[in-house]
mmCIF file of C-alpha atoms in Angstrom:
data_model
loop_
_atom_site.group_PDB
_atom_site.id
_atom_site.type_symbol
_atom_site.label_atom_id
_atom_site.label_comp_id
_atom_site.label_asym_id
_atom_site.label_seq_id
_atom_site.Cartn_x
_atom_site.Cartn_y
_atom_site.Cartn_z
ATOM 1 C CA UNK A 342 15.740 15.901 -10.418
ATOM 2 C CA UNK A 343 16.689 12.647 -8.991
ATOM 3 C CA UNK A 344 13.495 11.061 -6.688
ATOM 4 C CA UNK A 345 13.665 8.258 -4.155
ATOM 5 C CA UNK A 346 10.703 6.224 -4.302
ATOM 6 C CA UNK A 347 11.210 4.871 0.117
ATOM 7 C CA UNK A 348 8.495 2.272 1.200
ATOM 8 C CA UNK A 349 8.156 0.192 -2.052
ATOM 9 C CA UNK A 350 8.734 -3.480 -2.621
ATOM 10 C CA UNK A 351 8.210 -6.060 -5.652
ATOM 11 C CA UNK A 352 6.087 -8.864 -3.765
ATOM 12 C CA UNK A 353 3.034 -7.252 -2.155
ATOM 13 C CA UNK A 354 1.109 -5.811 -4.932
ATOM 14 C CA UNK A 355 -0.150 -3.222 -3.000
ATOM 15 C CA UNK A 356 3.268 -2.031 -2.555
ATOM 16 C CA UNK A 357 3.940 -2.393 -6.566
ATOM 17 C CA UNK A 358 1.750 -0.396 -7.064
ATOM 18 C CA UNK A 359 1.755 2.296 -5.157
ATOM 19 C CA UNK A 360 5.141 2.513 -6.687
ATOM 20 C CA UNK A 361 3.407 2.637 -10.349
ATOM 21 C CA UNK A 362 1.503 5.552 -8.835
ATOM 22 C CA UNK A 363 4.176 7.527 -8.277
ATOM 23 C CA UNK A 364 5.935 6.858 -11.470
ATOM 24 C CA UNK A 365 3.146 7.662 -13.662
ATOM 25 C CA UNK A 366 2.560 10.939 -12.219
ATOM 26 C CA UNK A 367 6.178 11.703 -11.568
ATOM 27 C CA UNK A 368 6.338 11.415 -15.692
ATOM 28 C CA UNK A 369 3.499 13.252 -16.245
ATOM 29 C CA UNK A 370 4.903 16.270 -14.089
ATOM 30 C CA UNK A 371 8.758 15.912 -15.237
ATOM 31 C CA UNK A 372 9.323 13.492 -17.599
ATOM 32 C CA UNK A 373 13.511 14.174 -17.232
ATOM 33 C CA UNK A 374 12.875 13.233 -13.296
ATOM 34 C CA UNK A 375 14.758 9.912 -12.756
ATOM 35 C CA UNK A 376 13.862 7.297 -9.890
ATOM 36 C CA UNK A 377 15.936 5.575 -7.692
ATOM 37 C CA UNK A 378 15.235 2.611 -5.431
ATOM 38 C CA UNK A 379 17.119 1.086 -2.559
ATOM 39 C CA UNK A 380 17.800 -2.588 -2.743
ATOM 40 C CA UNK A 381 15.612 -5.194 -0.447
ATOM 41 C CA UNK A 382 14.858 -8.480 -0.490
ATOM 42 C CA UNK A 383 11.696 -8.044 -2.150
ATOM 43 C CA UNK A 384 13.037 -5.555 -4.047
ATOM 44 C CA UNK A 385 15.825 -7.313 -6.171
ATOM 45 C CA UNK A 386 18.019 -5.622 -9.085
ATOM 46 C CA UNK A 387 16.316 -7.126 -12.062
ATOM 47 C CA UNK A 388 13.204 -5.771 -10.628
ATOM 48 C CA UNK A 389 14.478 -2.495 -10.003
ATOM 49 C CA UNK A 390 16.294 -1.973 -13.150
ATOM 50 C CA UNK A 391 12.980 -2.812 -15.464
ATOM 51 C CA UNK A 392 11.079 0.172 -13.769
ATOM 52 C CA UNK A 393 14.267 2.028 -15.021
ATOM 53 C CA UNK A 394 15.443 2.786 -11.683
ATOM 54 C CA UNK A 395 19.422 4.279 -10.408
ATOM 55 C CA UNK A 396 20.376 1.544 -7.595
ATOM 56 C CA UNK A 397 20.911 3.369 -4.395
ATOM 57 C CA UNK A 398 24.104 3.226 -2.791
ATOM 58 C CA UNK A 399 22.725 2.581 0.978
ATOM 59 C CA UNK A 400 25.308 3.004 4.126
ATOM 60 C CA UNK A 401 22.841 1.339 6.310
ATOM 61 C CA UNK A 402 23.152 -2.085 7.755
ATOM 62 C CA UNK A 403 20.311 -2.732 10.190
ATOM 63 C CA UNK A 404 20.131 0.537 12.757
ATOM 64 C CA UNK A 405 23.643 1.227 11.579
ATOM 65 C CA UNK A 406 23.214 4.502 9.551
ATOM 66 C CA UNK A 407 26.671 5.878 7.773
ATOM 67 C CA UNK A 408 24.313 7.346 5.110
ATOM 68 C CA UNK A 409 26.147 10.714 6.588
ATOM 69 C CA UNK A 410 29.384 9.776 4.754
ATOM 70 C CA UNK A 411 28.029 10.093 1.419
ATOM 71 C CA UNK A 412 28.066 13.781 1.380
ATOM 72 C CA UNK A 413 32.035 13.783 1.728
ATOM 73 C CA UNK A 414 32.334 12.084 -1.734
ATOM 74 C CA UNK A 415 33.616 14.140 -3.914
ATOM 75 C CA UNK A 416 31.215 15.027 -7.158
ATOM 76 C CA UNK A 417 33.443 13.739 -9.390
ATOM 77 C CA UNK A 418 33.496 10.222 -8.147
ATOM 78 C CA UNK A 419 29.345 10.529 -6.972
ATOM 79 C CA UNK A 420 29.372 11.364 -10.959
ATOM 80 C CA UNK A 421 31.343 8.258 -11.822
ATOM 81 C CA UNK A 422 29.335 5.712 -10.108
ATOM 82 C CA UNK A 423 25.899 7.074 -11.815
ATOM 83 C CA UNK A 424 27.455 7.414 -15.348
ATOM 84 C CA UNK A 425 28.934 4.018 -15.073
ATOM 85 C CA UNK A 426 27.512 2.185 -12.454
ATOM 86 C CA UNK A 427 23.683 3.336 -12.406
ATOM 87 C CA UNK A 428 24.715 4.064 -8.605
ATOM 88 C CA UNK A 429 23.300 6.995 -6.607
ATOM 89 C CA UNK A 430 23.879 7.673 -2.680
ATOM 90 C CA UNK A 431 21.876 9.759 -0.683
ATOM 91 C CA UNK A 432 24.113 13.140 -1.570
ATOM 92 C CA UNK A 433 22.352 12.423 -4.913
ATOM 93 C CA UNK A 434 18.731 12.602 -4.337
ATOM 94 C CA UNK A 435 16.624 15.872 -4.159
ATOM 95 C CA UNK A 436 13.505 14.158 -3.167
ATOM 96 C CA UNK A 437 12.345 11.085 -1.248
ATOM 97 C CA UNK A 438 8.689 9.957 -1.372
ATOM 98 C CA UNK A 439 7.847 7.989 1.265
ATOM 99 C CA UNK A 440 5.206 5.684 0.361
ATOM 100 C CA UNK A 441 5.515 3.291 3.212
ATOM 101 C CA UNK A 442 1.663 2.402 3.388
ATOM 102 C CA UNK A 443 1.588 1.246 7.029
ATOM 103 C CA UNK A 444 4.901 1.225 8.989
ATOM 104 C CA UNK A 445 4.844 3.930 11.364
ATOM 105 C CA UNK A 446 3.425 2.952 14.800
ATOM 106 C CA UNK A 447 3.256 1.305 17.791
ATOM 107 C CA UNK A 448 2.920 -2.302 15.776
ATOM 108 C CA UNK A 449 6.346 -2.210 14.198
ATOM 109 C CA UNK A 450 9.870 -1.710 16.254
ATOM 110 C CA UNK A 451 10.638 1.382 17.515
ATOM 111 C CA UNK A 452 14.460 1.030 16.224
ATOM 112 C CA UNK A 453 12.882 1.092 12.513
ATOM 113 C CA UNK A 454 10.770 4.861 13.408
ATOM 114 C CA UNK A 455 13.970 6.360 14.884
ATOM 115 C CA UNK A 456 16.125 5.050 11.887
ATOM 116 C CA UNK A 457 13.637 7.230 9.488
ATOM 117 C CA UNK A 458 13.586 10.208 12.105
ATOM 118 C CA UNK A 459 16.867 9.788 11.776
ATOM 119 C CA UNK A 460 17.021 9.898 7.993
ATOM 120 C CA UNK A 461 14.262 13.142 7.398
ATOM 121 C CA UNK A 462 16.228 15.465 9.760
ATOM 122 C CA UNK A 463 19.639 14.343 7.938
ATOM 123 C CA UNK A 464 17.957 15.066 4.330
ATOM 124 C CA UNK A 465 16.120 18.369 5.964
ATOM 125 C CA UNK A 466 20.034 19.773 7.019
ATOM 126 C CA UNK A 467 21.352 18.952 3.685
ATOM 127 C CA UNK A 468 18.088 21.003 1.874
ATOM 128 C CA UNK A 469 16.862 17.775 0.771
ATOM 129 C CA UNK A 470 12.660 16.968 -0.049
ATOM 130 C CA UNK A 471 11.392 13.679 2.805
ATOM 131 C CA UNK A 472 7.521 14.213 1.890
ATOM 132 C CA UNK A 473 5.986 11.270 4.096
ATOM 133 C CA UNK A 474 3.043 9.824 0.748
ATOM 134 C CA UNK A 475 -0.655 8.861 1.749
ATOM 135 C CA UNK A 476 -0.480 6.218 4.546
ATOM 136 C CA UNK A 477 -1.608 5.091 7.927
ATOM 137 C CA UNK A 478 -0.054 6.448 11.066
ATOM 138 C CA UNK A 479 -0.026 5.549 14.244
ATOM 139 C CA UNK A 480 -1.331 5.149 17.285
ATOM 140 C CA UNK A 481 1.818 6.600 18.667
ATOM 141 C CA UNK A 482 1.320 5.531 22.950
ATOM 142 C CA UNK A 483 4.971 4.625 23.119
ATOM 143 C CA UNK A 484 6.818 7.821 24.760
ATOM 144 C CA UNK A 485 9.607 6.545 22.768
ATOM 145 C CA UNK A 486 8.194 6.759 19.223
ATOM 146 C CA UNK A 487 6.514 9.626 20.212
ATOM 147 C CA UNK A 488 9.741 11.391 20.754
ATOM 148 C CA UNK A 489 11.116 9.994 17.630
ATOM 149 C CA UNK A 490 7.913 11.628 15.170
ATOM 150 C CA UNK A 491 8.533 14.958 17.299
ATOM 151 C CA UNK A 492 12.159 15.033 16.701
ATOM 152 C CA UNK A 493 12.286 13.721 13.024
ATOM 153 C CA UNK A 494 9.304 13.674 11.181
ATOM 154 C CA UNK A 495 7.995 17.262 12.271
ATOM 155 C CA UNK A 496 11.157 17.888 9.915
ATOM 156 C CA UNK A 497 9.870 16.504 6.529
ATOM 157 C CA UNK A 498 8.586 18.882 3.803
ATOM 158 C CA UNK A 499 4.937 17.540 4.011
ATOM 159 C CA UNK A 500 2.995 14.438 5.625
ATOM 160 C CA UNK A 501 -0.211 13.040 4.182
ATOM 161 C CA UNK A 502 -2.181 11.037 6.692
ATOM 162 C CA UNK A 503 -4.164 8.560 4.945
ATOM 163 C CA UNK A 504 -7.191 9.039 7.096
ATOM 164 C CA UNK A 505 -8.920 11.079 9.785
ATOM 165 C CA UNK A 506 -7.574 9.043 12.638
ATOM 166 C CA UNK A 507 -3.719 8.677 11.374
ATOM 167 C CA UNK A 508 -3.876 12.501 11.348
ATOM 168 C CA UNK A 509 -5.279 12.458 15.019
ATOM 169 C CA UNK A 510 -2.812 9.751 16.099
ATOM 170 C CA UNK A 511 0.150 11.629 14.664
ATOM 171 C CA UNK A 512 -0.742 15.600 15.191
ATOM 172 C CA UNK A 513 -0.272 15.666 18.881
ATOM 173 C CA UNK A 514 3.394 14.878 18.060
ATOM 174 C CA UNK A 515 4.594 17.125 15.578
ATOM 175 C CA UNK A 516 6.301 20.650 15.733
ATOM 176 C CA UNK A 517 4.436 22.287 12.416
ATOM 177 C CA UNK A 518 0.949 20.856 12.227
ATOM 178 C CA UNK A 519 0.930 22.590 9.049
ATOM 179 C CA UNK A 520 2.528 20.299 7.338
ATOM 180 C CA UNK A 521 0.415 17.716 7.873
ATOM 181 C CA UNK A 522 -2.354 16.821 5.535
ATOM 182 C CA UNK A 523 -5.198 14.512 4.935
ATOM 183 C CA UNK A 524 -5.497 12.691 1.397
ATOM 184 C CA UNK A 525 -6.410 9.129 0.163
ATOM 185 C CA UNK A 526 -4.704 6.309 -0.871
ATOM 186 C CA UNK A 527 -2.884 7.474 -4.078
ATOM 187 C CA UNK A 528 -3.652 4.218 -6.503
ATOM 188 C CA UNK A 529 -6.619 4.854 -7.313
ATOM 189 C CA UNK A 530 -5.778 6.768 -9.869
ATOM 190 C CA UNK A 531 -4.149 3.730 -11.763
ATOM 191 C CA UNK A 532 -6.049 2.112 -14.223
ATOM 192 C CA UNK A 533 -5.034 -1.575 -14.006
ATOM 193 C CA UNK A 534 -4.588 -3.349 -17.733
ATOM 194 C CA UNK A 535 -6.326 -5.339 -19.156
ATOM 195 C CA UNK A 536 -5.632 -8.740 -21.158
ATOM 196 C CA UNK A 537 -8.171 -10.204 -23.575
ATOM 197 C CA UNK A 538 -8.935 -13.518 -22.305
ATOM 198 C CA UNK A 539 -9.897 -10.856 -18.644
ATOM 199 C CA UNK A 540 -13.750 -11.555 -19.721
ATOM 200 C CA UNK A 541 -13.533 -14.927 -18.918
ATOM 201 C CA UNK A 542 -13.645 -13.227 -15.055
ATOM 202 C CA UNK A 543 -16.720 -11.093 -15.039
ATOM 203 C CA UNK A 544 -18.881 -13.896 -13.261
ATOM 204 C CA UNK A 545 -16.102 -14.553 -10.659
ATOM 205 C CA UNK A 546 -15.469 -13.300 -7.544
ATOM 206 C CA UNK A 547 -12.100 -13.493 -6.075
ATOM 207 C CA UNK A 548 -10.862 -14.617 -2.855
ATOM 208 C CA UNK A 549 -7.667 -12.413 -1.607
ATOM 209 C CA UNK A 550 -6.440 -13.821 1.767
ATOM 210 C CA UNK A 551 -3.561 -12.471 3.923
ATOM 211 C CA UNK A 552 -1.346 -14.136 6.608
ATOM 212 C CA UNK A 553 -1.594 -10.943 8.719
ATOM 213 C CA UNK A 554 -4.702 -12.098 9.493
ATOM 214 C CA UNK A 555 -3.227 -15.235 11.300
ATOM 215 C CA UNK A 556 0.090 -13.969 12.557
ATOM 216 C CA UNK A 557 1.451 -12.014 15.618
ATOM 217 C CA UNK A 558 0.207 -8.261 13.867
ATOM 218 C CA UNK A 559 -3.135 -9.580 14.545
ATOM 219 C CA UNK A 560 -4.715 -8.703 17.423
ATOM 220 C CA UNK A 561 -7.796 -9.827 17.064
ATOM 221 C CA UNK A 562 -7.617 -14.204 18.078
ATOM 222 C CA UNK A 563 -11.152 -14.671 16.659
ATOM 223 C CA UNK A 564 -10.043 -13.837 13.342
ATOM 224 C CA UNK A 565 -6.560 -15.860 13.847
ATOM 225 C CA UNK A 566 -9.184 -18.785 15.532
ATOM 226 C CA UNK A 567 -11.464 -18.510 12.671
ATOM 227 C CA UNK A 568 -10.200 -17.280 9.504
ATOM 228 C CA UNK A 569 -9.402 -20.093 7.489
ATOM 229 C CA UNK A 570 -13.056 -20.968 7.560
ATOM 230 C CA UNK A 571 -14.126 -17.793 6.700
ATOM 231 C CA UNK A 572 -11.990 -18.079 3.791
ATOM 232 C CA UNK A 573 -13.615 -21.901 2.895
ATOM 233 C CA UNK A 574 -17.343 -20.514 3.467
ATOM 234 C CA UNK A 575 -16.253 -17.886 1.087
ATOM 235 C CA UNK A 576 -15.760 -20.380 -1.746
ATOM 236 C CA UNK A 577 -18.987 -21.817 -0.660
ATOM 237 C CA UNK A 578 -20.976 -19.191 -0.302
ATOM 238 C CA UNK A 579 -20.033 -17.477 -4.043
ATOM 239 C CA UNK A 580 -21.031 -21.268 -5.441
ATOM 240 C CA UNK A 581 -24.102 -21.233 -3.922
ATOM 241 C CA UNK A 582 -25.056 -17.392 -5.295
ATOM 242 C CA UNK A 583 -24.107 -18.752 -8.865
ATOM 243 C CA UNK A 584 -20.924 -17.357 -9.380
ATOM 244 C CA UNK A 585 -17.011 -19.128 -9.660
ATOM 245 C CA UNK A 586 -14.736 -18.592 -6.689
ATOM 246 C CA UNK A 587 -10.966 -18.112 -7.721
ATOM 247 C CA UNK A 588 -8.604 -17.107 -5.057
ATOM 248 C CA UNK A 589 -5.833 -14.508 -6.130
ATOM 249 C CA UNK A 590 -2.236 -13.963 -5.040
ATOM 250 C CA UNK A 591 -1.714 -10.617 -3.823
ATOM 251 C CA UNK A 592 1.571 -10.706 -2.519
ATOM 252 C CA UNK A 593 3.710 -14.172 -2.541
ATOM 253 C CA UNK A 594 5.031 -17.459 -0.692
ATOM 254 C CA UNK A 595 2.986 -17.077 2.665
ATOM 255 C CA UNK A 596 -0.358 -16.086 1.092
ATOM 256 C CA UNK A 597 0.202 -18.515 -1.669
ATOM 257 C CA UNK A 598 -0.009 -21.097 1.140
ATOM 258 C CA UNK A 599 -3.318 -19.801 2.729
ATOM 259 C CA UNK A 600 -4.710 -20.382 -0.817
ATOM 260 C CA UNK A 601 -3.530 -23.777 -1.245
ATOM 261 C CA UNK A 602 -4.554 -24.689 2.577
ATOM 262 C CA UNK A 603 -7.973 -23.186 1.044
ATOM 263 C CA UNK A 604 -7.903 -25.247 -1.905
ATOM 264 C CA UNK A 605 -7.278 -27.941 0.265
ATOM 265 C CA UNK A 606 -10.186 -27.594 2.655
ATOM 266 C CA UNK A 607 -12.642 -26.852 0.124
ATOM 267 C CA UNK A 608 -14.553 -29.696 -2.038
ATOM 268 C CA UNK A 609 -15.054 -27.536 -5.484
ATOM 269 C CA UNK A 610 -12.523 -26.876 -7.951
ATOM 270 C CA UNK A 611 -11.014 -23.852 -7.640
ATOM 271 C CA UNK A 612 -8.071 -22.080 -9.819
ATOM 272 C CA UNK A 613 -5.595 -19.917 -7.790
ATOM 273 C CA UNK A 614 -3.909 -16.996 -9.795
ATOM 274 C CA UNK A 615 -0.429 -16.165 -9.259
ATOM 275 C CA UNK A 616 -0.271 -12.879 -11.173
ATOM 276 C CA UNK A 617 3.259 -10.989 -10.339
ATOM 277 C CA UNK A 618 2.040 -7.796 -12.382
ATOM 278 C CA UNK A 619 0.543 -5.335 -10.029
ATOM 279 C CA UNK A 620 -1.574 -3.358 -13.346
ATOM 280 C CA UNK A 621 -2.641 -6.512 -14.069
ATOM 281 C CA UNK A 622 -4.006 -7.573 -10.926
ATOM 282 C CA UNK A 623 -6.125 -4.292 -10.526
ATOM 283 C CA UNK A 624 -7.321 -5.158 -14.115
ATOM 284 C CA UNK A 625 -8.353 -8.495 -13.165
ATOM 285 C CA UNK A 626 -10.519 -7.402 -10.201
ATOM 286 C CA UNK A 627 -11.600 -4.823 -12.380
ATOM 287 C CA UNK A 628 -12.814 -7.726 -14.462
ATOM 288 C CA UNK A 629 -14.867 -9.410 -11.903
ATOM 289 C CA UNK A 630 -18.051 -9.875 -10.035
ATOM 290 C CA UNK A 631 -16.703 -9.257 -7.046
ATOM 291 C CA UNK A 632 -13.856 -9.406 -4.673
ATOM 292 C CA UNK A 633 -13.404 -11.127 -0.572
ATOM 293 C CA UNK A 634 -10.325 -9.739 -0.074
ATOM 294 C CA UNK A 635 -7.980 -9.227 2.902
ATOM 295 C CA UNK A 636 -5.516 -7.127 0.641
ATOM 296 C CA UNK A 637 -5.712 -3.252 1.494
ATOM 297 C CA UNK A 638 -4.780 -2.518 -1.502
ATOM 298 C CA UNK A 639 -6.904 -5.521 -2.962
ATOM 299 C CA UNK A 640 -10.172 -3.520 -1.168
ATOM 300 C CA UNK A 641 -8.780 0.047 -2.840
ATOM 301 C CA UNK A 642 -8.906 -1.830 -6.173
ATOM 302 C CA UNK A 643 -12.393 -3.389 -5.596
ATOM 303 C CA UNK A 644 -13.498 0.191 -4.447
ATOM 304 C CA UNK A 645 -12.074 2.697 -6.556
ATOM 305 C CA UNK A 646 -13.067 0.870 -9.941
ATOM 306 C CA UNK A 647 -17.085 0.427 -8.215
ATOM 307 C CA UNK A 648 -16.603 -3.227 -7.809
ATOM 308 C CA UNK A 649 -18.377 -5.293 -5.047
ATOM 309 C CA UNK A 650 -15.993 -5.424 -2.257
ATOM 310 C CA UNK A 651 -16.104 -7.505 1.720
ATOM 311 C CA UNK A 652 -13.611 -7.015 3.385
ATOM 312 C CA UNK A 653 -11.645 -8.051 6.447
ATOM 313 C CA UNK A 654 -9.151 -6.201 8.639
ATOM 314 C CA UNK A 655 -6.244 -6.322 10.975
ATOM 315 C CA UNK A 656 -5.791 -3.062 11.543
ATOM 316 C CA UNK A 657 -7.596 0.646 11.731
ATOM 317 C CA UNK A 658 -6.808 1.297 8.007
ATOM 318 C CA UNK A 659 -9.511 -0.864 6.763
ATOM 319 C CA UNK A 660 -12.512 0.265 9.036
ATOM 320 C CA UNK A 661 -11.827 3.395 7.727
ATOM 321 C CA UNK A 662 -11.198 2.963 4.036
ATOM 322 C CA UNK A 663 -14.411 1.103 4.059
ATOM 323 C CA UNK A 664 -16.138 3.852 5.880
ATOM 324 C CA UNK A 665 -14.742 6.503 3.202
ATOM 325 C CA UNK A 666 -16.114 4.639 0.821
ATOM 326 C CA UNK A 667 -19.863 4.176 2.604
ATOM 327 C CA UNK A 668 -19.194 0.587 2.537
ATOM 328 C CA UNK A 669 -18.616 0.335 6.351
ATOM 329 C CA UNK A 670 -21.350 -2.398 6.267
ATOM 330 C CA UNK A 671 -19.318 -4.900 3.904
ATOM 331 C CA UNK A 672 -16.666 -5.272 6.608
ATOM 332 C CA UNK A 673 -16.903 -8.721 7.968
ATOM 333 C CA UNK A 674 -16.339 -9.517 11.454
ATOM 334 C CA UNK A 675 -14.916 -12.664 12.944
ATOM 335 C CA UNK A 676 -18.315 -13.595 14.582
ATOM 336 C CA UNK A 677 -20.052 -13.697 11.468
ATOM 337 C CA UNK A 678 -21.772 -16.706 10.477
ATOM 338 C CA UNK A 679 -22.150 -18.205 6.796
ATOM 339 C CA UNK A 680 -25.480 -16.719 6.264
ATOM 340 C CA UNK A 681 -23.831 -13.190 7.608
ATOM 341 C CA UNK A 682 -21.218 -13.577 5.057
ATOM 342 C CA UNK A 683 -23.210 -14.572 2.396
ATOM 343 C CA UNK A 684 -25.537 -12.033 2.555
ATOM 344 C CA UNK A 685 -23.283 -9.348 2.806
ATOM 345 C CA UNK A 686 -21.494 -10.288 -0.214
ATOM 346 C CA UNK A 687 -25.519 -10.699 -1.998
ATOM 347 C CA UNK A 688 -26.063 -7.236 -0.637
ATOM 348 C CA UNK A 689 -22.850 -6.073 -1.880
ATOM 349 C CA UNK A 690 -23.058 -6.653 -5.607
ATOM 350 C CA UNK A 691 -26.870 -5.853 -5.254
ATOM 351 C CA UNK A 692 -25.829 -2.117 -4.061
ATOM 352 C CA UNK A 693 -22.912 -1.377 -6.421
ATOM 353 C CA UNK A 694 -24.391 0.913 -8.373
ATOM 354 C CA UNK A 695 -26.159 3.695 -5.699
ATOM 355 C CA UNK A 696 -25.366 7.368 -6.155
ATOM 356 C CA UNK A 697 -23.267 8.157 -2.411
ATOM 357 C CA UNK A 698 -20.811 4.854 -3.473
ATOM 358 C CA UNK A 699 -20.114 6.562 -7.152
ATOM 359 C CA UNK A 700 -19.800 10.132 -5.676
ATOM 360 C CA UNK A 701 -17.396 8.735 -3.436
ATOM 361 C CA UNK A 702 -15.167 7.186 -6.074
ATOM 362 C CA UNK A 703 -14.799 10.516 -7.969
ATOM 363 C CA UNK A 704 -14.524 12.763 -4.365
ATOM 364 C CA UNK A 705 -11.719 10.728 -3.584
ATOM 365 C CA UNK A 706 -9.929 10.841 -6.790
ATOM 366 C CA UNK A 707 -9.907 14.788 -7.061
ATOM 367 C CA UNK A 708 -8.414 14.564 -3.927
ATOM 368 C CA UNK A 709 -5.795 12.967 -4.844
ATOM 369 C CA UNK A 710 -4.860 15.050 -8.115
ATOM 370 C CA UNK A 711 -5.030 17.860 -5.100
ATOM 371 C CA UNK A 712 -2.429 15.762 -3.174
ATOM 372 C CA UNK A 713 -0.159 15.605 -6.212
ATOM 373 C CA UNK A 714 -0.717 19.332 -6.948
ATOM 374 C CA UNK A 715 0.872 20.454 -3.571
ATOM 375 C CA UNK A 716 3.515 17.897 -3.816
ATOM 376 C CA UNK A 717 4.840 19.180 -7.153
ATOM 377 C CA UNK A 718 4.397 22.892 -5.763
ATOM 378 C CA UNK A 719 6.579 21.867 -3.380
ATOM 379 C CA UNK A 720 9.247 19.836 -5.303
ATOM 380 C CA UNK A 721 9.206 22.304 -8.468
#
């Protein structure tokens, strides 16, 4: 069984990971199954060929999609390129798992939606597996993307909504509701690793920022207006509760200069970690007192391993993973003041440890081993 692993990427960590996720259980289901990745730019060929991945052989240049054309190779030459190449097409793959995150709605072009319409009702006519992973969908107000989810993805094999309102936002506009399912982000099932000198962290908090708080997918302009300083009274707030800030990388250049410009602004000494290994990372928060983090998939780290987590958001995917969670409270808004924030963050690692936040946790992980249990039903 050859598997497409669509969505992933080797700069945000979030991303990384989610494509360890599906590796790790795609082993433990069919060890023989063998993964192949379409190239990117943050998804170069070294990259791709240490997670022991085929290189896809992608007919697709922008919203040009010749992908068609790879079914009129002949076997023997489809053969030739993955015996001595490592190349794959699409004619090749049983099974694509889409494990976009967040890329389906009215924030990103409509061009990119109708190119992966496009793609699941190509794959559904040649009997192929598009099963659309955990992720957040939607809102779909634009007649033309609307159109596009009718037409294409009502086609896929099976489509997990990531929360209550991607399923609402995306079941008005889909053939066979029945495919459509509700299940949480799949990573928390990872356990992150762990490197000796990791102790050194369990007195820190980490700061995670990300630029999508200040660019154009923000809507919010408080948050663009104010979220550097939020990000400086963070470091000053986890001094003055006794603990070390140390602001983490979670994806690469443009967040790497929000830390700097925070290192900058700030009078303390602070250390900012450029860790490239996503297992890592979720060990290192793992590791620590606490997390401010901007990172989605920083905040499902913090959450699903019962660490103290505030968060911030730029879009309906945090509100709710924090509400999931019954952390709803730890989600900082832009009118916060220093106090606000500081107490949150007090009240957060003071409330770790209740009952509902631990149920949650292990709720939310069964779930997902149910997730996986209908998707191999359905790829067997």
């Amino acid at each position: 069984m050859i598997v497409e692993i669509k969505g992933v990427q080797f700069v945000n960590k979030g991303a990384e990971l989610m494509l360890h996720a599906v590796i790790q259980k795609l082993n433990e289901f069919d060890p023989s199954a063998e993964i192949v990745l379409a190239p990117n730019g943050n998804s170069p060929y070294k990259a791709r060929a240490e997670v022991n991945a085929y290189q896809k052989l992608s007919l697709k240049k922008r919203f040009l999609d010749l992908n068609e054309l790879s079914y009129h190779l002949p076997t023997k030459v489809r053969k030739w390129l993955k015996t001595n190449w490592g190349i794959v097409t699409e004619a090749d793959v049983d099974v694509v798992l889409d494990a976009s995150g967040f890329a389906y709605g009215d924030q990103w072009p409509t061009k990119h939606l109708e190119a992966v319409a496009k793609e699941v009702k190509r794959l559904a006519k040649h009997n192929k597996t598009f099963i659309f992973m955990p992720q957040a969908l939607g809102p779909f107000a634009d007649p033309e993307k609307q159109a596009a989810v009718k037409d294409g993805f009502s086609k896929a094999a099976l489509i997990f909504a990531r929360e209550q309102s991607s399923f609402d936002g995306i079941r008005p506009h889909l053939e066979d509701t029945s495919k459509l399912k509700i299940a949480p982000d799949f990573t928390n099932l990872v356990k992150g690793e762990l490197e000796e000198d990791y102790t050194k962290y369990n007195n820190t908090v980490f700061i995670i920022p990300n630029y999508n708080m200040v660019n154009e997918r923000n809507t919010n302009t408080t948050w663009k207006s104010r979220y550097l300083d939020f990000l400086v009274e963070s470091v000053e707030n986890i001094v003055e509760l006794g603990y070390t800030p140390v602001l983490l990388n979670h994806e690469g250049k443009h967040d790497g200069e929000l830390c700097e410009k925070v290192k900058a602004a700030t009078p303390h000494p602070i250390e900012i970690i450029q860790e490239t290994n996503p297992l890592k990372v979720k060990g290192l928060i793992g590791s620590s007192r606490g997390i401010i983090c901007s990172r989605f998939h920083g905040c499902v780290s913090a959450l699903t391993q019962g660490i103290p987590c505030v968060g911030t958001s730029w879009s309906h995917k945090y509100e709710n993973l924090f509400a999931e969670y019954n952390r709803a409270e730890f989600l900082a808004k832009p009118e916060w003041s220093k106090e606000e924030l500081k107490t949150a963050l007090s009240s957060s690692i003071s409330t770790v440890e209740e009952d509902i936040y631990n149920t949650k946790i292990a709720e939310y992980k069964a779930q997902t081993e149910q997730m996986w249990a209908e998707i191999f039903k359905r790829i067997k």
